[in-house]
Coordinates of C-alpha atoms in Angstrom, one line a residue:
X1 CA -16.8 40.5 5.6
X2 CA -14.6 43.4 7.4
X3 CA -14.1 41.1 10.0
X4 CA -12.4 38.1 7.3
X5 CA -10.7 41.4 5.6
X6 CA -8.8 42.6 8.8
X7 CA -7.9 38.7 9.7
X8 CA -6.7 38.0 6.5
X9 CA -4.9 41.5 6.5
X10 CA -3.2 40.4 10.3
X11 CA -2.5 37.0 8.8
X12 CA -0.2 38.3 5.8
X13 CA 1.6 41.1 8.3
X14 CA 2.3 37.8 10.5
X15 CA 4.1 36.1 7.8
X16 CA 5.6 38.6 6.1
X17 CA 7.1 40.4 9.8
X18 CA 10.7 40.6 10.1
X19 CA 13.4 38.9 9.0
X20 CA 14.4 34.9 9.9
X21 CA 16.1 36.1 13.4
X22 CA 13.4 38.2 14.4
X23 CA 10.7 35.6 13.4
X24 CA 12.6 32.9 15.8
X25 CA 13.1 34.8 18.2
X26 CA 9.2 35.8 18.4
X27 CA 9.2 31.7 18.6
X28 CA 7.6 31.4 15.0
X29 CA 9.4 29.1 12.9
X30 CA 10.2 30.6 9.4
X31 CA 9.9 28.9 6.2
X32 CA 12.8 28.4 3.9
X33 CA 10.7 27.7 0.5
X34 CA 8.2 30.7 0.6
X35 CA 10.6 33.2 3.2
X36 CA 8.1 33.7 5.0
X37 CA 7.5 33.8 8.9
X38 CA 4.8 31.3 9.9
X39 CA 4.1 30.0 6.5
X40 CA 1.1 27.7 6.9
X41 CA 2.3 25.3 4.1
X42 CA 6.1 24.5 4.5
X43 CA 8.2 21.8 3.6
X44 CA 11.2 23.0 4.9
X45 CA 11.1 25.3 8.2
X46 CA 14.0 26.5 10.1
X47 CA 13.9 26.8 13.6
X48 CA 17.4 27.7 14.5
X49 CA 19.2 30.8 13.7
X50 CA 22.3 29.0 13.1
X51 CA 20.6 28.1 9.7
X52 CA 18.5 31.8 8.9
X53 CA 19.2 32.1 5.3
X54 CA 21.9 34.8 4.5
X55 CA 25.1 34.7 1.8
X56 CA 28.7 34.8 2.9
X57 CA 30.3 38.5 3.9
X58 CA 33.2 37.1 1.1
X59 CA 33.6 35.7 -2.7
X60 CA 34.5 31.9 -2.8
X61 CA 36.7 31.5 -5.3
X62 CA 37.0 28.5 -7.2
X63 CA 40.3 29.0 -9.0
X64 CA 42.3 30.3 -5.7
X65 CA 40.4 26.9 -3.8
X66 CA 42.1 24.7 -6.2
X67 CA 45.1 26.7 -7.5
X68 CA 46.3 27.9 -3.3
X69 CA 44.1 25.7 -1.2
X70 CA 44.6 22.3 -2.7
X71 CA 48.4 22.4 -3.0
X72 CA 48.2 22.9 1.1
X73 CA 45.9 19.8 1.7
X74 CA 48.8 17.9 -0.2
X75 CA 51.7 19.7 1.7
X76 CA 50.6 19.1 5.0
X77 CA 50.2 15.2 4.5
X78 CA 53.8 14.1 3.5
X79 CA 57.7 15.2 4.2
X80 CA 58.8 18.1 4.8
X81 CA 61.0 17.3 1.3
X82 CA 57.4 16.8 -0.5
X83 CA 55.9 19.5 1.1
X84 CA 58.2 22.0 -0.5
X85 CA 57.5 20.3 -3.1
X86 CA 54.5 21.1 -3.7
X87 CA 54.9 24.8 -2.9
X88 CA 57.6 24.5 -5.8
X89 CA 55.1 23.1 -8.2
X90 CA 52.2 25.1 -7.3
X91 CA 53.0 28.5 -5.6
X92 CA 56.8 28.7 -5.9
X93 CA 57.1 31.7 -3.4
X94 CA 56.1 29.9 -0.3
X95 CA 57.9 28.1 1.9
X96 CA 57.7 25.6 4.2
X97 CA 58.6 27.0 7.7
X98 CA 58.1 23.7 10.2
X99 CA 56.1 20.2 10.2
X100 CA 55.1 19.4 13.7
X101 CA 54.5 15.3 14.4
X102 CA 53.2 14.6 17.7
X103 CA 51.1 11.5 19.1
X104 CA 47.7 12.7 19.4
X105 CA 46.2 8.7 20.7
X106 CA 43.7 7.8 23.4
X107 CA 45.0 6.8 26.2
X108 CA 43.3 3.7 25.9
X109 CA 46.0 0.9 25.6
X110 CA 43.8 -0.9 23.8
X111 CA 44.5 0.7 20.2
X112 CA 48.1 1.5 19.2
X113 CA 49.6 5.1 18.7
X114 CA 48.6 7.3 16.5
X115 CA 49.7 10.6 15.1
X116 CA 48.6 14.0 14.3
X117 CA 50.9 15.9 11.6
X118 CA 50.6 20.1 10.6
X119 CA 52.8 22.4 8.6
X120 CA 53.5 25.7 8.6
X121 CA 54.6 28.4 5.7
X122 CA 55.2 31.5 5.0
X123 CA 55.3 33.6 1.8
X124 CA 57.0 36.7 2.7
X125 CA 56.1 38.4 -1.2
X126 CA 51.9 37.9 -0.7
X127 CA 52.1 38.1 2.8
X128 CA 50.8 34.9 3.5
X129 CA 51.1 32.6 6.8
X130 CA 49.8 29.3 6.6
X131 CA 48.6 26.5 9.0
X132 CA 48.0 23.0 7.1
X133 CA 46.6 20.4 9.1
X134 CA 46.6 16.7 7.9
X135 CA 43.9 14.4 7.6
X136 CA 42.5 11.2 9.5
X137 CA 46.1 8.9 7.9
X138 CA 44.9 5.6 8.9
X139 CA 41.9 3.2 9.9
X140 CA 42.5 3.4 13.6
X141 CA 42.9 7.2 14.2
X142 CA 39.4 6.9 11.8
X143 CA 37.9 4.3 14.6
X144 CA 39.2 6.8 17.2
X145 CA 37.8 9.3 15.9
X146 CA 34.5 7.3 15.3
X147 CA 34.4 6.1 19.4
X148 CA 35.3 9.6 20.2
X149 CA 31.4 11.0 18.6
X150 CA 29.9 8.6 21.7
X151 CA 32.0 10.0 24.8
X152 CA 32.8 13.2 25.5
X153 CA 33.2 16.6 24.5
X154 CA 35.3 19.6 25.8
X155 CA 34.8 23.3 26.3
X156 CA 35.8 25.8 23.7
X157 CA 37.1 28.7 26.0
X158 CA 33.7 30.1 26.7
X159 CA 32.2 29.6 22.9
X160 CA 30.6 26.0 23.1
X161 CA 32.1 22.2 22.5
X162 CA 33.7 20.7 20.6
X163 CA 34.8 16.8 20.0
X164 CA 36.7 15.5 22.5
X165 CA 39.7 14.1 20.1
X166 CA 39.5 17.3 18.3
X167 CA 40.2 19.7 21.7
X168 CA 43.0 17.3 22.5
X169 CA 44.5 16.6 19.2
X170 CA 44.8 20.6 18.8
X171 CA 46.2 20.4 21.9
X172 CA 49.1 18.1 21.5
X173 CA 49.7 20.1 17.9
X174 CA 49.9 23.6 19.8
X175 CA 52.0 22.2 22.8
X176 CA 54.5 20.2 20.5
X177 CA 55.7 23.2 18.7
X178 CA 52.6 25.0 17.2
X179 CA 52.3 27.8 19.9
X180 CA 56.2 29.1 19.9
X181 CA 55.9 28.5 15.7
X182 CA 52.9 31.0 15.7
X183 CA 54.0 33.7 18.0
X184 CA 57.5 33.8 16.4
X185 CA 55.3 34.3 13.1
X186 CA 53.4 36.7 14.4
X187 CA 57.1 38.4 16.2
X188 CA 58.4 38.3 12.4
X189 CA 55.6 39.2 10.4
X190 CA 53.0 41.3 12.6
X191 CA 50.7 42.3 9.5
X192 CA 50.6 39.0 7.5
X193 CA 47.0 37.0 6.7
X194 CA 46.7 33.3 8.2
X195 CA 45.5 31.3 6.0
X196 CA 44.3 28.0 7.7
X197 CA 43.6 24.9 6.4
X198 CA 42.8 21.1 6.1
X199 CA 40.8 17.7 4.6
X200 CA 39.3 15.6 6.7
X201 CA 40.1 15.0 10.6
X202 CA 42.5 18.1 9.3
X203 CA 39.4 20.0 8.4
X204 CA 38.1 19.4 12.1
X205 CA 41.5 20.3 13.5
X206 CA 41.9 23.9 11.2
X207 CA 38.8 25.1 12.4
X208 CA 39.3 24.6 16.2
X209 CA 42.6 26.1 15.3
X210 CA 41.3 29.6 13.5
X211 CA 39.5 29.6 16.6
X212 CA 41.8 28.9 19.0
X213 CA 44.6 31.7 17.7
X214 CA 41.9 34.3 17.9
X215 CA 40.8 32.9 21.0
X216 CA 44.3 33.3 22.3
X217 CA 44.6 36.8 21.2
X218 CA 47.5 35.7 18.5
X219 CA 45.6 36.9 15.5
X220 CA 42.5 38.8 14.0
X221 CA 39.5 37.1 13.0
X222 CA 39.7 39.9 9.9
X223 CA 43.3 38.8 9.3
X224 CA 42.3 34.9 8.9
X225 CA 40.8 33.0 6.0
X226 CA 39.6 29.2 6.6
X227 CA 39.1 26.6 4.1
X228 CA 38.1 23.4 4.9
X229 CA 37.2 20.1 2.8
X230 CA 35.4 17.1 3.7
X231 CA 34.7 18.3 7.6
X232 CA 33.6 16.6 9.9
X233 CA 31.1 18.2 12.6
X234 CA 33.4 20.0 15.1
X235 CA 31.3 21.7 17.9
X236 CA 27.5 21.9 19.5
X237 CA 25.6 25.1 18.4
X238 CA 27.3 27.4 20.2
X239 CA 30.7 26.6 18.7
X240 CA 29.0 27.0 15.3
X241 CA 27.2 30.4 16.1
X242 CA 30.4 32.2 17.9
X243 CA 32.2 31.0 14.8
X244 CA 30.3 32.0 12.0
X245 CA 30.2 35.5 14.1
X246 CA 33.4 35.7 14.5
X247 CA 35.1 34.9 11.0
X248 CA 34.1 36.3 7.5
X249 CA 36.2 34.1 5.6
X250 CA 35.4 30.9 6.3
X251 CA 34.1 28.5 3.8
X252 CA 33.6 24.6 4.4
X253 CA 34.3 22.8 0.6
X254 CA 32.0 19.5 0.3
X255 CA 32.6 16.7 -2.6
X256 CA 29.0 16.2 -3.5
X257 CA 27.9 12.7 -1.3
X258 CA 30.9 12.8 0.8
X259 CA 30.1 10.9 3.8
X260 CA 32.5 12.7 6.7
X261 CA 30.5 15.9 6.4
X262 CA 27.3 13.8 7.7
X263 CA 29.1 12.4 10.9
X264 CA 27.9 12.4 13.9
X265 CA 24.9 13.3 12.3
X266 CA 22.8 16.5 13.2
X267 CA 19.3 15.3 13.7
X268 CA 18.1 15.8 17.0
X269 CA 16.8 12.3 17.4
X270 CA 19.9 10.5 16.7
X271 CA 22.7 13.4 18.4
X272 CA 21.3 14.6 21.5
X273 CA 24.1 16.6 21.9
X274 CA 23.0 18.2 18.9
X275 CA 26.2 19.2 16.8
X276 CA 26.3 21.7 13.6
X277 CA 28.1 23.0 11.1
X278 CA 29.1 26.4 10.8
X279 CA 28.9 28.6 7.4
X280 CA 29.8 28.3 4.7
X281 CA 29.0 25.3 3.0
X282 CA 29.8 25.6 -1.0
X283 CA 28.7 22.6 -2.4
X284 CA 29.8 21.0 -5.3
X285 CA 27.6 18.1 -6.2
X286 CA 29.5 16.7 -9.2
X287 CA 33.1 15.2 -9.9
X288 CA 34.7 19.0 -9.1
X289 CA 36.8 19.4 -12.8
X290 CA 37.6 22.6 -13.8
X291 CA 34.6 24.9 -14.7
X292 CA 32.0 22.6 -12.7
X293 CA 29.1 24.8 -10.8
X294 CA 28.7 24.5 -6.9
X295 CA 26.1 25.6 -4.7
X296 CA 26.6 28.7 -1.8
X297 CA 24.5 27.4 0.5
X298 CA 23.0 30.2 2.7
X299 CA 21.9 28.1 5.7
X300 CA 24.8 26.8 8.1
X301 CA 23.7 23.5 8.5
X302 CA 20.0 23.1 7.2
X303 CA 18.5 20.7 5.0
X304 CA 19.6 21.7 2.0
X305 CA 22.9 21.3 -0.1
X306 CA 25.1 18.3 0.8
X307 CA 21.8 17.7 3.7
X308 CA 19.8 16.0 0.7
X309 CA 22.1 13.7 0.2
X310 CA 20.9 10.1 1.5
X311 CA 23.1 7.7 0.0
X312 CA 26.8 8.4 1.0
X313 CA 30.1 7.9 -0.4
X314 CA 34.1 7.3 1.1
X315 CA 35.2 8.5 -2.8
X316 CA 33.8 11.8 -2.6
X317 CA 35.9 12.5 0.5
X318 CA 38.9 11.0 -1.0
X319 CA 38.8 12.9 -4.3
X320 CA 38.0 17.0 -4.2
X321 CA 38.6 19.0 -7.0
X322 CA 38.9 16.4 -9.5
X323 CA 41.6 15.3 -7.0
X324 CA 42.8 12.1 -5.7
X325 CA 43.9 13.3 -2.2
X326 CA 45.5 9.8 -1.2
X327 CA 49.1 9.8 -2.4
X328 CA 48.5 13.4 -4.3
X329 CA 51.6 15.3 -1.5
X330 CA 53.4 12.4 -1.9
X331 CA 54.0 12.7 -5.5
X332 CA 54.4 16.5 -4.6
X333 CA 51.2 17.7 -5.5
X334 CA 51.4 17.7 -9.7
X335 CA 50.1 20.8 -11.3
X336 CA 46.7 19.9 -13.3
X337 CA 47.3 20.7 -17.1

């Protein structure tokens, strides 16, 4: 009977020891469900510390999101004319600084050229610099994109990969004008946040370029906020993990069964390069009107939030915050009554 007493007793300490790094890095797994480290009985166990449960160092903010955030989705994918536009109609005291249009193609002469767009802004009253990056504009940048999660991805300085077309999209955006735009910011306005942004293949794109300014010694990670919606994955695990380290405002926006979020996907069976997300997912699993609840997920890229989801959908990453994003910075971004 002592004997099943002092089991029983090293049994619970087992379980209950540590938190979820220091029960993975014993090489336990720890459960999500019961929080416990070697739970017997567990649906749902995490085994990477990419995804060890934990909320967000910041407040997400639903009303900035769609008030600030939107209105830069819709800027950065029209004119420069449109763009102002929608700074006039929605935060009247930035403005536009530069769009930058380069061809970001595969070389491959099979497909025809394709473009990558950006803006930049500043708003000299909040203090406010802004990188905008646009979205995937057409079906064959979307099958180049597609082709591109089947060959080959690049290193991110010394942090990981990331997607091929991603690292040289980025880098036809910061050689055609982005890198002199940025340092003359920075020359001009030393002390201002960056606020970067984007949808879609622009979602990709603002991440790899949060990273890459701080990675070039431009800019403070504490001086940068990130918002992306409907993101693709972007790097392997080490990307995501040096990221999520590195930035404390960084929050990934998903449109309840948006597909893009999914792709490639992250099971280890099917992506043996084994690609994640990095935190932090809010989730909104509903048609995102004013006043809808969302989810902060705690995991990075685990199997719950948008992960549940099984049956997909193109709408959801078209429309975010009760939004049609196709054509919305063309008609200059209308404020929502």
């Amino acid at each position: 009977m002592k004997s099943l007493i002092i089991l029983s007793a090293i049994f619970i300490a087992t379980c209950l020891a540590g938190k979820c790094e220091d029960c993975l890095n014993a090489g336990n797994h720890y459960c999500a469900d019961t929080k416990l480290c070697n739970s017997p009985v567990c649906l749902n166990s995490i085994t990477h510390i990419i995804n060890c449960p934990f909320p967000p160092n910041v407040t997400y903010d639903d009303n900035v999101a769609r008030t600030k955030w939107l209105p830069l989705f819709g800027a950065s994918a029209t004119s420069a004319e449109m763009a102002q536009k929608c700074f006039d109609n929605n935060w009247p005291t930035m403005k536009l600084s530069k769009r930058i249009l380069v061809n970001c193609s595969d070389p491959s002469p099979i497909l025809p050229l394709t473009q990558c767009a950006m803006i930049t802004a500043v708003d000299t009253t909040q203090k406010v610099l802004v990188m905008s990056f646009r979205a995937t504009n057409s079906g064959t940048q979307l099958e180049e994109e597609i082709l591109n999660y089947f060959v080959a991805k690049k290193p991110f300085f010394d942090s990981g990969y990331i997607f091929e077309f991603f690292y040289d999209a980025y880098v036809a955006l910061w050689k055609g004008g982005l890198e002199a735009e940025m340092r003359n910011l920075k020359y001009k306005y030393p002390d201002y946040e960056v606020w970067v942004t984007g949808h879609s293949l622009g979602a990709a794109l603002a991440s790899v370029g949060a990273s890459w300014v701080v990675k070039a010694g431009l800019f403070k990670p504490d001086n940068i906020k990130l918002l992306t919606a409907g993101q693709p994955r972007t790097g392997d695990y080490a990307y995501s993990n040096w990221h999520q380290n590195t930035f404390a405002y960084s929050f990934r926006v998903v449109h309840a069964h948006d597909i893009v979020p999914h792709v490639p996907f992250q099971y280890e069976l099917v992506d043996h390069d084994k690609m994640y997300h990095h935190r932090t997912e809010i989730w909104y699993n509903n048609d995102m009107s004013v006043g809808s609840p969302y989810h902060v997920c705690q995991e990075a890229d685990g199997f719950y939030c948008s992960n549940q989801n099984a049956d997909l959908s193109w709408n959801d990453h078209t429309h975010y915050f009760n939004t049609d994003l196709d054509g919305y910075g063309n008609k200059g971004c209308p404020k929502k009554q």
